[in-house]
Coordinates of N, CA and C in Angstrom, one line a residue:
X9 N 56.0 0.5 7.5 CA 55.0 -0.2 6.8 C 53.9 0.8 6.3
X10 N 53.6 1.8 7.1 CA 52.6 2.8 6.7 C 53.1 3.6 5.5
X11 N 54.4 4.0 5.5 CA 55.0 4.7 4.4 C 54.9 3.9 3.1
X12 N 55.2 2.6 3.2 CA 55.1 1.8 2.0 C 53.7 1.7 1.5
X13 N 52.7 1.6 2.4 CA 51.3 1.5 2.0 C 50.9 2.8 1.3
X14 N 51.3 3.9 1.9 CA 51.0 5.3 1.3 C 51.6 5.4 -0.1
X15 N 52.8 5.0 -0.2 CA 53.5 5.1 -1.5 C 52.8 4.2 -2.5
X16 N 52.4 3.0 -2.1 CA 51.7 2.1 -3.0 C 50.4 2.7 -3.5
X17 N 49.6 3.3 -2.6 CA 48.4 3.9 -2.9 C 48.6 5.1 -3.9
X18 N 49.7 5.9 -3.6 CA 50.0 7.0 -4.5 C 50.3 6.5 -5.9
X19 N 51.1 5.4 -6.0 CA 51.5 4.9 -7.3 C 50.3 4.3 -8.1
X20 N 49.4 3.6 -7.4 CA 48.3 2.9 -8.1 C 47.0 3.8 -8.2
X21 N 47.0 4.9 -7.5 CA 45.7 5.7 -7.5 C 45.2 6.1 -8.9
X22 N 46.0 6.4 -9.9 CA 45.5 6.7 -11.2 C 44.7 5.5 -11.8
X23 N 45.0 4.3 -11.3 CA 44.4 3.1 -11.9 C 43.2 2.6 -11.0
X24 N 43.0 3.3 -9.9 CA 41.8 2.8 -9.1 C 40.5 3.4 -9.7
X25 N 39.4 2.6 -9.5 CA 38.1 3.1 -10.0 C 37.7 4.4 -9.5
X26 N 38.1 4.7 -8.2 CA 37.7 6.0 -7.6 C 39.0 6.8 -7.4
X27 N 39.1 7.9 -8.0 CA 40.3 8.8 -7.9 C 40.3 9.4 -6.5
X28 N 41.3 9.2 -5.7 CA 41.4 9.7 -4.4 C 41.4 11.2 -4.4
X29 N 42.0 11.9 -5.3 CA 42.1 13.3 -5.4 C 40.6 13.8 -5.6
X30 N 39.9 13.2 -6.6 CA 38.6 13.6 -6.9 C 37.7 13.5 -5.6
X31 N 37.8 12.4 -4.9 CA 37.0 12.2 -3.7 C 37.3 13.3 -2.7
X32 N 38.6 13.7 -2.5 CA 39.0 14.7 -1.6 C 38.4 16.1 -2.1
X33 N 38.5 16.3 -3.4 CA 38.0 17.6 -3.9 C 36.5 17.7 -3.7
X34 N 35.8 16.6 -3.8 CA 34.3 16.6 -3.5 C 34.1 16.9 -2.1
X35 N 34.9 16.4 -1.2 CA 34.7 16.7 0.3 C 35.0 18.2 0.5
X36 N 36.0 18.7 -0.1 CA 36.3 20.2 0.0 C 35.1 21.0 -0.4
X37 N 34.5 20.7 -1.6 CA 33.4 21.4 -2.1 C 32.2 21.3 -1.2
X38 N 31.9 20.1 -0.7 CA 30.8 19.9 0.3 C 31.0 20.7 1.5
X39 N 32.3 20.8 2.0 CA 32.6 21.6 3.2 C 32.3 23.1 2.9
X40 N 32.7 23.5 1.7 CA 32.4 24.9 1.3 C 30.9 25.2 1.3
X41 N 30.2 24.3 0.8 CA 28.7 24.4 0.7 C 28.1 24.5 2.1
X42 N 28.6 23.6 3.0 CA 28.1 23.6 4.4 C 28.6 24.8 5.1
X43 N 29.7 25.4 4.8 CA 30.1 26.7 5.4 C 29.2 27.8 5.0
X44 N 28.8 27.8 3.7 CA 27.9 28.8 3.2 C 26.5 28.6 3.9
X45 N 26.1 27.4 4.0 CA 24.8 27.2 4.7 C 24.8 27.6 6.1
X46 N 25.9 27.3 6.8 CA 26.1 27.7 8.2 C 26.0 29.2 8.4
X47 N 26.6 30.0 7.5 CA 26.6 31.4 7.6 C 25.2 32.0 7.4
X48 N 24.3 31.1 6.8 CA 22.9 31.5 6.7 C 22.0 30.8 7.7
X49 N 22.6 30.2 8.7 CA 21.8 29.6 9.8 C 21.2 28.3 9.5
X50 N 21.7 27.6 8.5 CA 21.2 26.3 8.1 C 22.1 25.1 8.5
X51 N 21.4 24.0 8.6 CA 22.1 22.8 9.0 C 23.0 22.3 7.8
X52 N 24.0 21.5 8.1 CA 24.8 20.9 7.0 C 24.1 19.9 6.2
X53 N 24.6 19.6 5.0 CA 24.1 18.6 4.2 C 25.2 17.5 4.1
X54 N 24.8 16.3 3.6 CA 25.8 15.3 3.5 C 25.6 14.7 2.1
X55 N 26.7 13.9 1.7 CA 26.6 13.2 0.4 C 26.2 11.8 0.6
X56 N 25.7 11.2 -0.5 CA 25.5 9.8 -0.5 C 25.8 9.2 -1.9
X57 N 25.9 7.9 -2.0 CA 26.4 7.3 -3.2 C 25.4 7.6 -4.4
X58 N 24.1 7.5 -4.1 CA 23.0 7.7 -5.1 C 23.1 9.1 -5.7
X59 N 23.2 10.1 -4.8 CA 23.2 11.5 -5.2 C 24.5 11.8 -6.0
X60 N 25.6 11.2 -5.5 CA 26.9 11.4 -6.2 C 26.9 10.7 -7.6
X61 N 26.3 9.6 -7.7 CA 26.2 8.9 -9.1 C 25.4 9.8 -10.0
X62 N 24.3 10.4 -9.5 CA 23.5 11.2 -10.4 C 24.3 12.5 -10.7
X63 N 25.0 13.1 -9.8 CA 25.8 14.3 -10.1 C 26.8 14.0 -11.1
X64 N 27.5 12.9 -11.0 CA 28.5 12.5 -12.0 C 27.9 12.4 -13.4
X65 N 26.7 11.7 -13.4 CA 26.0 11.6 -14.7 C 25.7 13.0 -15.3
X66 N 25.1 13.8 -14.5 CA 24.7 15.2 -14.9 C 25.9 16.0 -15.3
X67 N 27.1 15.9 -14.7 CA 28.3 16.6 -15.1 C 28.7 16.2 -16.5
X68 N 28.7 14.9 -16.7 CA 29.0 14.4 -18.0 C 28.0 14.8 -19.1
X69 N 26.7 14.8 -18.7 CA 25.7 15.3 -19.7 C 25.9 16.8 -20.0
X70 N 26.3 17.5 -18.9 CA 26.5 19.0 -19.1 C 27.6 19.2 -20.1
X71 N 28.6 18.4 -20.0 CA 29.8 18.5 -20.9 C 29.3 18.3 -22.4
X72 N 28.3 17.5 -22.6 CA 27.8 17.2 -23.9 C 26.9 18.3 -24.4
X73 N 26.0 18.7 -23.4 CA 25.0 19.8 -23.7 C 24.9 20.6 -22.4
X74 N 25.4 21.8 -22.4 CA 25.4 22.6 -21.2 C 24.0 23.2 -21.0
X75 N 23.2 22.4 -20.3 CA 21.8 22.8 -20.1 C 21.2 22.0 -18.9
X76 N 20.1 22.6 -18.4 CA 19.4 21.8 -17.3 C 18.3 20.9 -17.9
X77 N 18.2 20.8 -19.2 CA 17.2 20.1 -19.8 C 17.1 18.6 -19.3
X78 N 18.2 18.0 -19.2 CA 18.2 16.6 -18.7 C 17.6 16.4 -17.3
X79 N 17.9 17.4 -16.5 CA 17.4 17.4 -15.1 C 15.9 17.7 -15.1
X80 N 15.4 18.7 -15.8 CA 14.0 19.0 -15.9 C 13.2 18.0 -16.6
X81 N 13.7 17.3 -17.6 CA 13.0 16.2 -18.3 C 12.8 15.1 -17.3
X82 N 13.8 14.8 -16.5 CA 13.7 13.7 -15.5 C 12.6 14.0 -14.5
X83 N 12.6 15.3 -14.0 CA 11.6 15.7 -13.1 C 10.2 15.6 -13.7
X84 N 10.0 16.1 -14.9 CA 8.7 16.1 -15.6 C 8.3 14.6 -15.8
X85 N 9.2 13.8 -16.2 CA 8.9 12.4 -16.6 C 8.9 11.4 -15.4
X86 N 9.2 12.0 -14.2 CA 9.3 11.2 -13.0 C 10.3 10.0 -13.1
X87 N 11.5 10.4 -13.7 CA 12.5 9.4 -13.8 C 13.8 9.8 -13.1
X88 N 13.6 10.6 -12.0 CA 14.8 10.9 -11.2 C 15.3 9.6 -10.5
X89 N 16.5 9.5 -10.1 CA 17.0 8.3 -9.5 C 16.6 8.1 -8.1
X90 N 15.7 8.9 -7.6 CA 15.2 8.7 -6.2 C 13.7 8.3 -6.3
X91 N 13.4 7.1 -5.7 CA 12.0 6.6 -5.7 C 11.0 7.7 -5.3
X92 N 11.3 8.3 -4.2 CA 10.4 9.3 -3.6 C 11.2 10.5 -3.2
X93 N 10.8 11.7 -3.4 CA 11.5 12.9 -3.0 C 10.5 14.0 -2.8
X94 N 10.9 14.9 -1.9 CA 10.1 16.2 -1.7 C 10.6 17.3 -2.6
X95 N 11.9 17.3 -2.8 CA 12.5 18.5 -3.5 C 13.8 18.0 -4.1
X96 N 14.1 18.5 -5.3 CA 15.4 18.3 -6.0 C 15.9 19.6 -6.5
X97 N 17.2 19.8 -6.5 CA 17.8 21.0 -7.0 C 19.0 20.7 -7.9
X98 N 19.3 21.6 -8.8 CA 20.5 21.4 -9.6 C 21.2 22.7 -9.9
X99 N 22.5 22.7 -9.8 CA 23.4 23.8 -10.2 C 24.3 23.2 -11.2
X100 N 24.6 23.9 -12.3 CA 25.7 23.5 -13.2 C 26.6 24.7 -13.3
X101 N 27.9 24.4 -13.7 CA 28.9 25.4 -13.9 C 29.9 24.8 -14.9
X102 N 30.4 25.7 -15.7 CA 31.6 25.4 -16.6 C 32.6 26.4 -16.2
X103 N 33.7 25.9 -15.7 CA 34.8 26.8 -15.2 C 36.1 26.0 -15.1
X104 N 37.2 26.7 -15.4 CA 38.5 26.1 -15.1 C 39.0 26.5 -13.7
X105 N 38.3 27.4 -13.1 CA 38.6 27.8 -11.7 C 38.3 26.7 -10.8
X106 N 39.0 26.7 -9.7 CA 38.8 25.6 -8.7 C 37.6 25.9 -7.7
X107 N 37.3 27.1 -7.5 CA 36.3 27.4 -6.5 C 34.9 27.7 -7.1
X108 N 34.2 26.6 -7.4 CA 32.9 26.7 -8.1 C 31.9 27.2 -7.1
X109 N 32.0 26.9 -5.8 CA 31.0 27.3 -4.8 C 30.9 28.9 -4.8
X110 N 32.1 29.5 -4.9 CA 32.1 31.0 -4.9 C 31.3 31.5 -6.1
X111 N 31.5 30.9 -7.2 CA 30.7 31.3 -8.4 C 29.2 31.1 -8.2
X112 N 28.8 30.0 -7.6 CA 27.4 29.8 -7.4 C 26.8 30.8 -6.4
X113 N 27.6 31.1 -5.4 CA 27.2 32.1 -4.4 C 26.9 33.5 -5.0
X114 N 27.7 33.8 -6.0 CA 27.5 35.1 -6.7 C 26.2 35.1 -7.6
X115 N 25.6 34.0 -7.8 CA 24.4 33.9 -8.7 C 23.2 33.7 -7.7
X116 N 22.3 34.6 -7.7 CA 21.2 34.5 -6.8 C 20.4 33.1 -6.9
X117 N 20.2 32.7 -8.1 CA 19.5 31.4 -8.3 C 20.2 30.2 -7.8
X118 N 21.5 30.2 -8.2 CA 22.4 29.1 -7.7 C 22.6 29.1 -6.2
X119 N 22.7 30.3 -5.6 CA 22.9 30.4 -4.2 C 21.6 29.9 -3.5
X120 N 20.5 30.3 -4.0 CA 19.2 29.8 -3.4 C 19.1 28.3 -3.4
X121 N 19.5 27.7 -4.5 CA 19.5 26.2 -4.5 C 20.4 25.6 -3.4
X122 N 21.5 26.2 -3.1 CA 22.4 25.7 -2.1 C 21.8 25.9 -0.7
X123 N 20.8 26.8 -0.6 CA 20.2 27.1 0.7 C 18.8 26.4 0.9
X124 N 18.4 25.7 -0.1 CA 17.1 25.0 0.0 C 17.3 23.8 0.9
X125 N 16.1 23.3 1.4 CA 16.1 22.2 2.4 C 16.3 20.9 1.5
X126 N 17.6 20.5 1.5 CA 18.0 19.3 0.8 C 19.0 18.6 1.7
X127 N 18.7 17.5 2.3 CA 19.6 16.8 3.2 C 20.8 16.1 2.5
X128 N 20.6 15.8 1.3 CA 21.6 15.1 0.5 C 22.1 15.9 -0.7
X129 N 23.4 16.1 -0.8 CA 23.9 17.0 -1.8 C 25.2 16.4 -2.3
X130 N 25.5 16.5 -3.6 CA 26.8 16.1 -4.1 C 27.1 16.9 -5.3
X131 N 28.4 17.2 -5.4 CA 28.9 18.0 -6.5 C 30.0 17.0 -7.2
X132 N 29.8 16.9 -8.5 CA 30.8 16.1 -9.2 C 31.3 16.9 -10.4
X133 N 32.5 16.5 -10.9 CA 33.2 17.3 -11.9 C 33.4 16.3 -13.1
X134 N 33.3 16.9 -14.3 CA 33.6 16.1 -15.5 C 34.3 17.1 -16.4
X135 N 35.6 17.0 -16.6 CA 36.4 18.1 -17.3 C 36.3 19.4 -16.6
X136 N 35.8 20.4 -17.3 CA 35.6 21.7 -16.7 C 34.1 22.0 -16.3
X137 N 33.3 20.9 -16.2 CA 31.9 21.0 -15.9 C 31.6 20.4 -14.5
X138 N 30.8 21.2 -13.8 CA 30.4 20.8 -12.4 C 28.9 20.6 -12.4
X139 N 28.5 19.6 -11.6 CA 27.0 19.5 -11.4 C 26.8 19.3 -9.9
X140 N 25.9 20.2 -9.4 CA 25.5 20.1 -8.0 C 24.1 19.5 -8.0
X141 N 23.9 18.4 -7.3 CA 22.6 17.8 -7.2 C 22.2 17.7 -5.7
X142 N 21.0 18.2 -5.4 CA 20.5 18.1 -4.1 C 19.1 17.5 -4.0
X143 N 18.8 16.7 -3.0 CA 17.6 16.0 -2.8 C 17.1 16.0 -1.4
X144 N 15.8 16.2 -1.2 CA 15.2 16.0 0.1 C 14.2 14.9 0.0
X145 N 14.5 13.8 0.7 CA 13.6 12.6 0.7 C 12.5 12.7 1.7

């Protein structure tokens, strides 16, 4: 029975609203971020639906215009998707490589964002574009 269910999920997964592979990739990226934070003596972060929705939106926007403008405009206009927050961070990347976290670690500004006090973090991908969104409520 379990094998049949697994096969059914495999066959229909391309048609599901949430791609199981993408969800697993997001979990792998979050684990890599938490590993990097741990090596710097910091506590782990977790994802939530609101932060992931915003990360998905920003990844799509980055594919249209590779810039932090959309992020900074929302901060300036107080239109972030979080009613109240203490801190927000964003990293963007365009790469065909799978290990985006290693690319961000090599960049002092991006690495600093991953080390900031943000309890909720999510990375989403759109094509070859990645968006890291972090928030401290």
